[in-house]
Short mmCIF file of C-alpha atoms in Angstrom, two decimals:
data_model
loop_
_atom_site.label_atom_id
_atom_site.label_comp_id
_atom_site.label_asym_id
_atom_site.label_seq_id
_atom_site.Cartn_x
_atom_site.Cartn_y
_atom_site.Cartn_z
CA UNK A 45 0.00 0.00 0.00
CA UNK A 46 1.23 3.43 -0.88
CA UNK A 47 1.37 4.74 2.68
CA UNK A 48 3.51 1.85 3.88
CA UNK A 49 5.80 2.30 0.87
CA UNK A 50 6.26 6.03 1.50
CA UNK A 51 6.94 5.49 5.19
CA UNK A 52 9.56 2.80 4.77
CA UNK A 53 11.25 4.58 1.87
CA UNK A 54 11.62 7.68 3.99
CA UNK A 55 12.86 5.53 6.80
CA UNK A 56 15.71 4.04 4.84
CA UNK A 57 16.94 7.55 4.07
CA UNK A 58 16.89 8.46 7.76
CA UNK A 59 18.75 5.42 9.11
CA UNK A 60 22.01 7.33 9.39
CA UNK A 61 20.50 10.06 11.56
CA UNK A 62 21.32 9.84 15.31
CA UNK A 63 18.48 9.28 17.74
CA UNK A 64 19.84 11.61 20.40
CA UNK A 65 21.88 14.77 20.23
CA UNK A 66 25.59 14.58 20.98
CA UNK A 67 24.86 16.00 24.40
CA UNK A 68 23.64 13.63 27.10
CA UNK A 69 20.78 16.05 27.80
CA UNK A 70 17.44 14.45 27.00
CA UNK A 71 15.53 16.41 24.33
CA UNK A 72 11.93 17.46 24.79
CA UNK A 73 9.65 14.75 23.44
CA UNK A 74 6.82 15.68 21.12
CA UNK A 75 3.30 14.38 21.68
CA UNK A 76 1.20 14.87 18.52
CA UNK A 77 -2.37 16.07 18.50
CA UNK A 78 -5.22 15.77 16.00
CA UNK A 79 -5.02 13.25 13.17
CA UNK A 80 -1.76 11.29 12.90
CA UNK A 81 -0.53 9.13 10.05
CA UNK A 82 1.73 6.10 9.98
CA UNK A 83 4.56 8.34 8.75
CA UNK A 84 4.05 10.61 11.78
CA UNK A 85 4.22 7.85 14.37
CA UNK A 86 7.21 6.18 12.71
CA UNK A 87 9.15 9.45 12.68
CA UNK A 88 8.35 10.16 16.31
CA UNK A 89 9.23 6.64 17.43
CA UNK A 90 12.59 6.69 15.65
CA UNK A 91 13.43 10.12 17.05
CA UNK A 92 12.16 9.65 20.59
CA UNK A 93 12.20 5.91 21.36
CA UNK A 94 13.86 5.23 24.73
CA UNK A 95 14.85 1.78 23.48
CA UNK A 96 17.04 3.22 20.73
CA UNK A 97 18.96 5.53 23.07
CA UNK A 98 20.92 2.67 24.68
CA UNK A 99 21.90 1.24 21.28
CA UNK A 100 23.02 4.65 20.05
CA UNK A 101 25.27 5.21 23.07
CA UNK A 102 26.63 1.68 22.69
CA UNK A 103 27.55 2.46 19.10
CA UNK A 104 29.36 5.61 20.20
CA UNK A 105 31.21 3.65 22.87
CA UNK A 106 32.40 1.22 20.18
CA UNK A 107 33.65 4.14 18.09
CA UNK A 108 35.62 5.46 21.07
CA UNK A 109 37.12 2.01 21.72
CA UNK A 110 38.28 1.87 18.10
CA UNK A 111 40.19 5.12 18.54
CA UNK A 112 41.59 3.92 21.87
CA UNK A 113 42.77 0.65 20.32
CA UNK A 114 45.18 2.61 18.10
CA UNK A 115 46.95 4.30 21.02
CA UNK A 116 50.54 3.33 21.65
CA UNK A 117 51.74 2.37 25.17
CA UNK A 118 52.89 5.28 27.30
CA UNK A 119 56.58 5.67 28.10
CA UNK A 120 57.63 5.13 31.72
CA UNK A 121 59.88 7.56 33.55
CA UNK A 122 61.80 6.44 36.63
CA UNK A 123 64.23 8.05 39.08
CA UNK A 124 66.49 5.84 41.20
CA UNK A 125 68.94 6.81 43.96
CA UNK A 126 71.34 3.94 44.70
CA UNK A 127 73.79 3.36 47.57
CA UNK A 128 72.35 6.13 49.69
CA UNK A 129 73.74 4.52 52.87
CA UNK A 130 77.28 5.14 51.69
CA UNK A 131 76.81 8.84 51.08
CA UNK A 132 78.19 9.79 54.47
CA UNK A 133 81.65 8.26 53.88
CA UNK A 134 84.53 10.32 52.70
CA UNK A 135 85.00 10.22 49.02
CA UNK A 136 88.66 9.25 49.43
CA UNK A 137 88.08 6.45 51.93
CA UNK A 138 89.04 3.10 50.51
CA UNK A 139 86.08 0.92 49.71
CA UNK A 140 83.59 3.79 49.97
CA UNK A 141 80.25 3.22 48.29
CA UNK A 142 79.52 5.89 45.73
CA UNK A 143 75.90 7.24 45.70
CA UNK A 144 74.34 7.15 42.23
CA UNK A 145 71.35 9.04 40.79
CA UNK A 146 69.75 7.43 37.74
CA UNK A 147 67.03 9.06 35.62
CA UNK A 148 65.63 6.65 33.04
CA UNK A 149 62.93 6.59 30.35
CA UNK A 150 61.49 3.22 29.21
CA UNK A 151 59.28 2.43 26.24
CA UNK A 152 57.37 -0.77 25.56
CA UNK A 153 57.77 -1.86 21.94
CA UNK A 154 54.89 -4.12 20.89
CA UNK A 155 55.79 -6.97 18.58
CA UNK A 156 53.61 -9.47 16.76
CA UNK A 157 51.37 -6.80 15.15
CA UNK A 158 49.47 -6.42 18.43
CA UNK A 159 48.35 -2.86 17.77
CA UNK A 160 46.98 -3.68 14.31
CA UNK A 161 45.18 -6.73 15.73
CA UNK A 162 43.64 -4.61 18.49
CA UNK A 163 42.43 -2.10 15.94
CA UNK A 164 40.91 -4.82 13.78
CA UNK A 165 39.10 -6.27 16.79
CA UNK A 166 37.78 -2.84 17.84
CA UNK A 167 36.69 -2.18 14.24
CA UNK A 168 34.79 -5.47 14.34
CA UNK A 169 33.12 -4.42 17.59
CA UNK A 170 32.11 -1.14 15.98
CA UNK A 171 30.65 -2.92 12.94
CA UNK A 172 28.65 -5.33 15.09
CA UNK A 173 27.39 -2.47 17.26
CA UNK A 174 26.30 -0.57 14.15
CA UNK A 175 24.40 -3.57 12.81
CA UNK A 176 22.77 -4.14 16.20
CA UNK A 177 21.67 -0.52 16.11
CA UNK A 178 20.16 -0.94 12.62
CA UNK A 179 18.34 -4.08 13.80
CA UNK A 180 17.04 -2.16 16.81
CA UNK A 181 15.71 0.56 14.51
CA UNK A 182 13.89 -2.08 12.47
CA UNK A 183 12.46 -3.51 15.69
CA UNK A 184 11.15 -0.09 16.71
CA UNK A 185 9.72 0.41 13.23
CA UNK A 186 7.92 -2.94 13.25
CA UNK A 187 6.56 -2.48 16.78
CA UNK A 188 5.21 1.01 16.16
CA UNK A 189 3.70 -0.07 12.82
CA UNK A 190 1.99 -3.03 14.51
CA UNK A 191 0.71 -0.73 17.27
CA UNK A 192 -0.56 1.74 14.66
CA UNK A 193 -2.60 -0.95 12.92
CA UNK A 194 -3.95 -2.15 16.26
CA UNK A 195 -5.27 1.37 16.89
CA UNK A 196 -6.65 1.47 13.34
CA UNK A 197 -8.44 -1.82 13.98
CA UNK A 198 -9.65 -0.52 17.34
CA UNK A 199 -11.19 2.51 15.66
CA UNK A 200 -12.96 0.25 13.18
CA UNK A 201 -14.22 -1.97 16.03
CA UNK A 202 -15.68 1.08 17.78
CA UNK A 203 -17.36 2.13 14.52
CA UNK A 204 -18.81 -1.38 14.03
CA UNK A 205 -20.06 -1.44 17.61
CA UNK A 206 -21.75 1.94 17.07
CA UNK A 207 -23.48 0.59 13.97
CA UNK A 208 -24.59 -2.48 15.92
CA UNK A 209 -25.96 -0.29 18.69
CA UNK A 210 -27.90 1.83 16.19
CA UNK A 211 -29.41 -1.31 14.60
CA UNK A 212 -30.35 -2.66 18.02
CA UNK A 213 -32.06 0.60 18.85
CA UNK A 214 -34.01 0.44 15.56
CA UNK A 215 -35.15 -3.11 16.37
CA UNK A 216 -36.11 -1.93 19.85
CA UNK A 217 -38.24 0.85 18.41
CA UNK A 218 -39.94 -1.55 16.01
CA UNK A 219 -40.61 -4.03 18.82
CA UNK A 220 -42.02 -1.29 21.05
CA UNK A 221 -44.34 -0.15 18.25
CA UNK A 222 -45.60 -3.70 17.65
CA UNK A 223 -46.18 -4.26 21.34
CA UNK A 224 -48.07 -0.95 21.55
CA UNK A 225 -50.21 -2.07 18.61
CA UNK A 226 -50.96 -5.34 20.41
CA UNK A 227 -49.46 -7.42 17.60
CA UNK A 228 -46.88 -9.25 19.75
CA UNK A 229 -46.30 -10.02 23.40
CA UNK A 230 -44.49 -7.46 25.62
CA UNK A 231 -41.74 -10.06 26.05
CA UNK A 232 -40.42 -9.07 22.65
CA UNK A 233 -39.85 -5.50 23.83
CA UNK A 234 -37.93 -6.87 26.81
CA UNK A 235 -35.78 -8.98 24.49
CA UNK A 236 -35.13 -5.92 22.36
CA UNK A 237 -34.12 -3.99 25.48
CA UNK A 238 -31.62 -6.75 26.30
CA UNK A 239 -30.27 -6.51 22.76
CA UNK A 240 -29.69 -2.77 23.18
CA UNK A 241 -27.96 -3.30 26.53
CA UNK A 242 -25.66 -5.95 25.03
CA UNK A 243 -24.83 -3.67 22.11
CA UNK A 244 -24.03 -0.84 24.55
CA UNK A 245 -21.71 -3.14 26.51
CA UNK A 246 -19.96 -4.14 23.28
CA UNK A 247 -19.53 -0.45 22.38
CA UNK A 248 -18.04 0.35 25.80
CA UNK A 249 -15.73 -2.65 25.59
CA UNK A 250 -14.50 -1.64 22.16
CA UNK A 251 -13.83 1.90 23.38
CA UNK A 252 -11.82 0.67 26.39
CA UNK A 253 -9.76 -1.56 24.11
CA UNK A 254 -9.12 1.36 21.78
CA UNK A 255 -8.04 3.58 24.70
CA UNK A 256 -5.53 0.95 25.82
CA UNK A 257 -4.14 0.59 22.29
CA UNK A 258 -3.79 4.36 21.98
CA UNK A 259 -1.68 4.39 25.16
CA UNK A 260 0.45 1.54 23.83
CA UNK A 261 1.04 3.46 20.62
CA UNK A 262 2.03 6.73 22.31
CA UNK A 263 4.45 4.85 24.56
CA UNK A 264 6.57 4.20 21.48
CA UNK A 265 7.46 7.90 21.31
CA UNK A 266 7.90 8.23 25.09
CA UNK A 267 4.47 9.44 26.25
CA UNK A 268 2.16 7.44 28.50
CA UNK A 269 -0.86 9.67 27.81
CA UNK A 270 -1.87 10.12 24.14
CA UNK A 271 -3.40 13.39 23.03
CA UNK A 272 -3.96 12.62 19.35
CA UNK A 273 -7.56 12.20 18.22
CA UNK A 274 -7.36 9.49 15.56
CA UNK A 275 -4.95 7.63 13.32
CA UNK A 276 -5.42 7.95 9.57
CA UNK A 277 -5.59 4.90 7.37
CA UNK A 278 -7.74 2.19 5.80
CA UNK A 279 -7.54 -1.16 7.54
CA UNK A 280 -8.88 -2.91 4.42
CA UNK A 281 -5.89 -1.90 2.24
CA UNK A 282 -3.23 -4.62 2.27
CA UNK A 283 0.20 -4.78 0.57
CA UNK A 284 0.83 -7.28 -2.24
CA UNK A 285 2.29 -10.63 -1.28
CA UNK A 286 5.63 -11.53 -2.93
CA UNK A 287 6.64 -15.13 -3.44
CA UNK A 288 8.43 -16.89 -0.62
CA UNK A 289 11.45 -17.30 -2.92
CA UNK A 290 11.71 -13.54 -3.47
CA UNK A 291 11.36 -12.89 0.25
CA UNK A 292 13.99 -15.50 1.14
CA UNK A 293 16.43 -13.89 -1.30
CA UNK A 294 15.89 -10.55 0.45
CA UNK A 295 17.03 -11.99 3.78
CA UNK A 296 20.67 -11.77 2.74
CA UNK A 297 20.74 -7.99 3.03
CA UNK A 298 19.22 -7.73 6.48
CA UNK A 299 21.24 -6.56 9.51
CA UNK A 300 20.25 -9.75 11.35
CA UNK A 301 22.31 -11.86 8.92
CA UNK A 302 24.96 -9.23 8.18
CA UNK A 303 25.65 -9.14 11.90
CA UNK A 304 26.78 -12.77 11.87
CA UNK A 305 29.14 -12.16 8.96
CA UNK A 306 30.61 -9.27 10.91
CA UNK A 307 30.73 -11.39 14.05
CA UNK A 308 32.80 -14.08 12.31
CA UNK A 309 35.22 -11.39 11.12
CA UNK A 310 35.36 -9.90 14.62
CA UNK A 311 36.26 -13.27 16.12
CA UNK A 312 38.92 -13.76 13.47
CA UNK A 313 40.40 -10.47 14.64
CA UNK A 314 40.24 -11.78 18.20
CA UNK A 315 42.24 -14.81 17.02
CA UNK A 316 44.88 -12.44 15.66
CA UNK A 317 45.02 -10.71 19.04
CA UNK A 318 45.49 -14.08 20.74
CA UNK A 319 48.28 -15.04 18.34
CA UNK A 320 49.96 -11.68 18.84
CA UNK A 321 49.91 -12.19 22.61
CA UNK A 322 52.21 -15.20 22.13
CA UNK A 323 54.98 -12.90 20.86
CA UNK A 324 56.95 -11.25 23.72
CA UNK A 325 57.28 -7.46 23.71
CA UNK A 326 60.50 -5.53 24.13
CA UNK A 327 61.07 -2.83 26.69
CA UNK A 328 63.77 -0.37 25.60
CA UNK A 329 65.20 2.02 28.16
CA UNK A 330 67.72 4.86 28.15
CA UNK A 331 68.79 7.18 30.91
CA UNK A 332 71.29 9.36 32.68
CA UNK A 333 73.34 8.32 35.73
CA UNK A 334 75.28 10.70 37.98
CA UNK A 335 77.83 9.72 40.62
CA UNK A 336 77.11 12.43 43.17
CA UNK A 337 80.36 12.41 45.14
CA UNK A 338 82.70 12.25 42.17
CA UNK A 339 80.63 14.60 40.04
CA UNK A 340 80.90 12.23 37.07
CA UNK A 341 78.05 11.00 34.85
CA UNK A 342 77.23 8.19 32.41
CA UNK A 343 74.64 7.10 29.84
CA UNK A 344 72.56 4.04 30.72
CA UNK A 345 70.74 1.93 28.09
CA UNK A 346 68.98 -1.38 28.36
CA UNK A 347 66.63 -3.87 26.71
CA UNK A 348 64.38 -6.36 28.49
CA UNK A 349 62.16 -9.08 27.07
CA UNK A 350 59.95 -11.71 28.77
CA UNK A 351 61.01 -15.30 28.26
CA UNK A 352 58.00 -17.31 27.00
CA UNK A 353 58.97 -20.35 28.99
CA UNK A 354 55.69 -21.22 30.73
CA UNK A 355 53.05 -19.38 28.72
CA UNK A 356 52.88 -19.14 24.93
CA UNK A 357 49.13 -18.43 24.94
CA UNK A 358 48.41 -21.70 23.14
CA UNK A 359 45.14 -22.21 24.99
CA UNK A 360 44.06 -18.63 24.29
CA UNK A 361 44.65 -19.21 20.58
CA UNK A 362 42.75 -22.48 20.74
CA UNK A 363 39.82 -20.79 22.48
CA UNK A 364 39.72 -17.97 19.91
CA UNK A 365 39.77 -20.52 17.08
CA UNK A 366 36.85 -22.38 18.69
CA UNK A 367 34.90 -19.11 18.98
CA UNK A 368 35.21 -18.64 15.21
CA UNK A 369 33.79 -22.11 14.58
CA UNK A 370 31.03 -21.38 17.07
CA UNK A 371 30.11 -18.12 15.30
CA UNK A 372 29.87 -19.91 11.95
CA UNK A 373 27.52 -22.53 13.41
CA UNK A 374 25.42 -19.81 15.04
CA UNK A 375 25.26 -17.94 11.73
CA UNK A 376 23.90 -21.05 9.99
CA UNK A 377 21.37 -21.55 12.79
CA UNK A 378 20.31 -17.89 12.58
CA UNK A 379 19.69 -18.22 8.84
CA UNK A 380 17.54 -21.32 9.32
CA UNK A 381 15.63 -19.63 12.13
CA UNK A 382 14.94 -16.53 10.03
CA UNK A 383 13.84 -18.63 7.07
CA UNK A 384 11.45 -20.58 9.30
CA UNK A 385 9.98 -17.39 10.80
CA UNK A 386 9.65 -15.90 7.33
CA UNK A 387 7.81 -18.95 6.04
CA UNK A 388 5.43 -18.81 9.02
CA UNK A 389 4.75 -15.09 8.55
CA UNK A 390 4.26 -15.56 4.79
CA UNK A 391 1.81 -18.37 5.42
CA UNK A 392 -0.06 -16.36 8.07
CA UNK A 393 -0.38 -13.38 5.75
CA UNK A 394 -1.66 -15.48 2.85
CA UNK A 395 -4.17 -17.25 5.08
CA UNK A 396 -5.46 -13.99 6.57
CA UNK A 397 -5.82 -12.45 3.10
CA UNK A 398 -7.78 -15.48 1.91
CA UNK A 399 -10.07 -15.29 4.95
CA UNK A 400 -10.61 -11.56 4.47
CA UNK A 401 -11.38 -11.99 0.78
CA UNK A 402 -13.93 -14.73 1.42
CA UNK A 403 -15.62 -12.76 4.19
CA UNK A 404 -15.68 -9.53 2.21
CA UNK A 405 -16.92 -10.98 -1.10
CA UNK A 406 -19.21 -13.80 -0.01
CA UNK A 407 -20.06 -14.07 3.68
CA UNK A 408 -20.78 -10.45 4.61
CA UNK A 409 -22.87 -9.60 1.51
CA UNK A 410 -25.01 -12.68 2.13
CA UNK A 411 -25.35 -11.96 5.85
CA UNK A 412 -26.24 -8.33 5.13
CA UNK A 413 -28.86 -9.39 2.59
CA UNK A 414 -30.43 -11.85 5.02
CA UNK A 415 -30.48 -9.30 7.84
CA UNK A 416 -32.08 -6.61 5.66
CA UNK A 417 -34.74 -9.04 4.47
CA UNK A 418 -35.50 -10.35 7.97
CA UNK A 419 -35.62 -6.87 9.51
CA UNK A 420 -38.03 -5.68 6.79
CA UNK A 421 -40.12 -8.83 7.20
CA UNK A 422 -40.23 -8.31 10.98
CA UNK A 423 -41.65 -4.84 10.46
CA UNK A 424 -44.33 -6.41 8.27
CA UNK A 425 -44.99 -9.19 10.75
CA UNK A 426 -43.57 -11.98 8.61
CA UNK A 427 -40.72 -12.91 11.00
CA UNK A 428 -40.31 -13.01 14.74
CA UNK A 429 -37.83 -11.10 16.88
CA UNK A 430 -35.62 -14.16 17.32
CA UNK A 431 -35.17 -14.31 13.54
CA UNK A 432 -34.01 -10.69 13.59
CA UNK A 433 -31.62 -11.35 16.47
CA UNK A 434 -30.10 -14.38 14.73
CA UNK A 435 -29.61 -12.47 11.49
CA UNK A 436 -28.05 -9.50 13.29
CA UNK A 437 -25.76 -11.76 15.32
CA UNK A 438 -24.59 -13.50 12.15
CA UNK A 439 -23.87 -10.19 10.44
CA UNK A 440 -22.04 -8.78 13.46
CA UNK A 441 -19.94 -11.93 13.77
CA UNK A 442 -19.00 -11.80 10.09
CA UNK A 443 -17.92 -8.16 10.41
CA UNK A 444 -15.84 -8.99 13.49
CA UNK A 445 -14.25 -11.92 11.67
CA UNK A 446 -13.37 -9.66 8.75
CA UNK A 447 -11.79 -7.10 11.05
CA UNK A 448 -9.82 -9.86 12.83
CA UNK A 449 -8.61 -11.26 9.49
CA UNK A 450 -7.51 -7.81 8.29
CA UNK A 451 -5.73 -7.17 11.60
CA UNK A 452 -3.97 -10.53 11.38
CA UNK A 453 -2.93 -9.76 7.81
CA UNK A 454 -1.40 -6.43 8.80
CA UNK A 455 0.45 -7.99 11.74
CA UNK A 456 1.80 -10.75 9.49
CA UNK A 457 2.86 -8.13 6.94
CA UNK A 458 4.73 -6.27 9.67
CA UNK A 459 6.48 -9.50 10.65
CA UNK A 460 7.48 -10.22 7.04
CA UNK A 461 8.79 -6.71 6.44
CA UNK A 462 10.75 -6.78 9.71
CA UNK A 463 12.45 -10.01 8.71
CA UNK A 464 13.42 -8.84 5.20
CA UNK A 465 14.03 -5.22 6.25
CA UNK A 466 12.09 -3.86 3.27
CA UNK A 467 8.46 -3.15 2.31
CA UNK A 468 6.80 -6.04 0.54
CA UNK A 469 5.64 -3.77 -2.26
CA UNK A 470 9.29 -3.22 -3.28
CA UNK A 471 9.97 -6.94 -3.40
CA UNK A 472 6.76 -7.74 -5.27
CA UNK A 473 7.66 -5.48 -8.18
#
C-alpha cells in the first residue's frame, strides 16, 4: 500500500541520523495532536524511542574504543637513587660506596602486530554495534507499525459497535411499536431492550480496548498519555504478497544476517590478538646516571624481554579458534531460524488475506442481505424477533471476523517486512 511504501522509503533515508543529540541532555519529546498518520508515528518513534537511546550510546562507545585501540603504550619515567647509605663516607676512603642518581625513560615496543590486531578487533566491535543498532531501529519500526494498525483496527471496532448499537435501537423501536399495537407479546420488547444493553456493553468494551491501544502506541514515542484524536488509514488496504522465494532472497541484506558475517570477522580479529599475545614485547630504556660524590656521569641503556617459557598463549589461541567455529555454526542456525519465521509469517499473511477476501466478497454480503430481508419482514410481521436477532448476530460476527482477518494480515505483513528489512511492495515489483 502506498502509505507503507512512503513510510519505509523515507525511513531508509533516515537510518544514518542519530536518535539523540551529541549531548547527554534528553531532548523534549513531542506528543502529537489531532489526526496522525503512519509516517508521523514512525518518525516520532525513531526520534524519541527510549529503546534506541541505549543502542546509540553503545555504538558511540564502540567508536571510542576503536580510537583507543590505536593508542601506543605510554613511556615510563623512573628516578632511582642507589647506595644512599654510603653517602656519608669520605670520598677518598678506601672501599667507599659511591651514591648514584639514575634518571631513566622506558618504552614498551609491541611486537607481533598487536596494535593492528587490536584495531581490527575494535573495528569489528564497531561494525557489530552498528548492525545491532540498525536491527534495533527495524524492531522499533515494526513495533510502532503493529501498534498503529492495532489502533486502526480498534477505531474500526468502535465504529462497528456503534453501527450495531444503532441497529439494536431500531429493532427496539420496532418491537415497542408492535407491542403498543398489540401485535406481539411485551416479552419481545424486553428482548429488544436486552439486545440494546448488550450492544451498549460491546460499544463500551471496544472503546476501552481502543483507549488501551492508543496508550500503547504513544508509549513508542515516550508518552504514556496520548493526546492525538485518531490515526489515519484504511484497515482494508493490504500490501501485495511476494513469493516466498523472493522474500527468502531478500534476507541476505538484512542486519540480522549481516551481523553474523561481521561477528565471524570480529572473532577472526580476536584470534589475531590471541596469536599476537604469544609474541613477547620488548622494553627499551635509556637514561642518565650521575655519581654524586665524584661529580661524574654516564649514559645508561637497556633492553628487556619476557622469556615465553611457561606461557605461549596456546590455549588462548585455541579458544579464539573455537569461537570462530562457534560463530559460523550460530550464523547457519540464525539463517535457518529466520527462514522458518519468514515462512510462518508468509503463510499467516496469505491465510489472513484469503479469509478476508472470502468474508468480504461472499459471507458479509449474504449476511447483510439476510439481515435486511428479515428486519423488513419483521416490520411487516412476517418474521419473529428471534429471527431478527439471529440475522443480526450472524452479520455482526461476520464483520468482526473480517476485522480480525484484516488485523492478522497487517500484523503478518509487519512480521514479514521486519524479517526482510524492506516493504513487501518493493519486493513484489
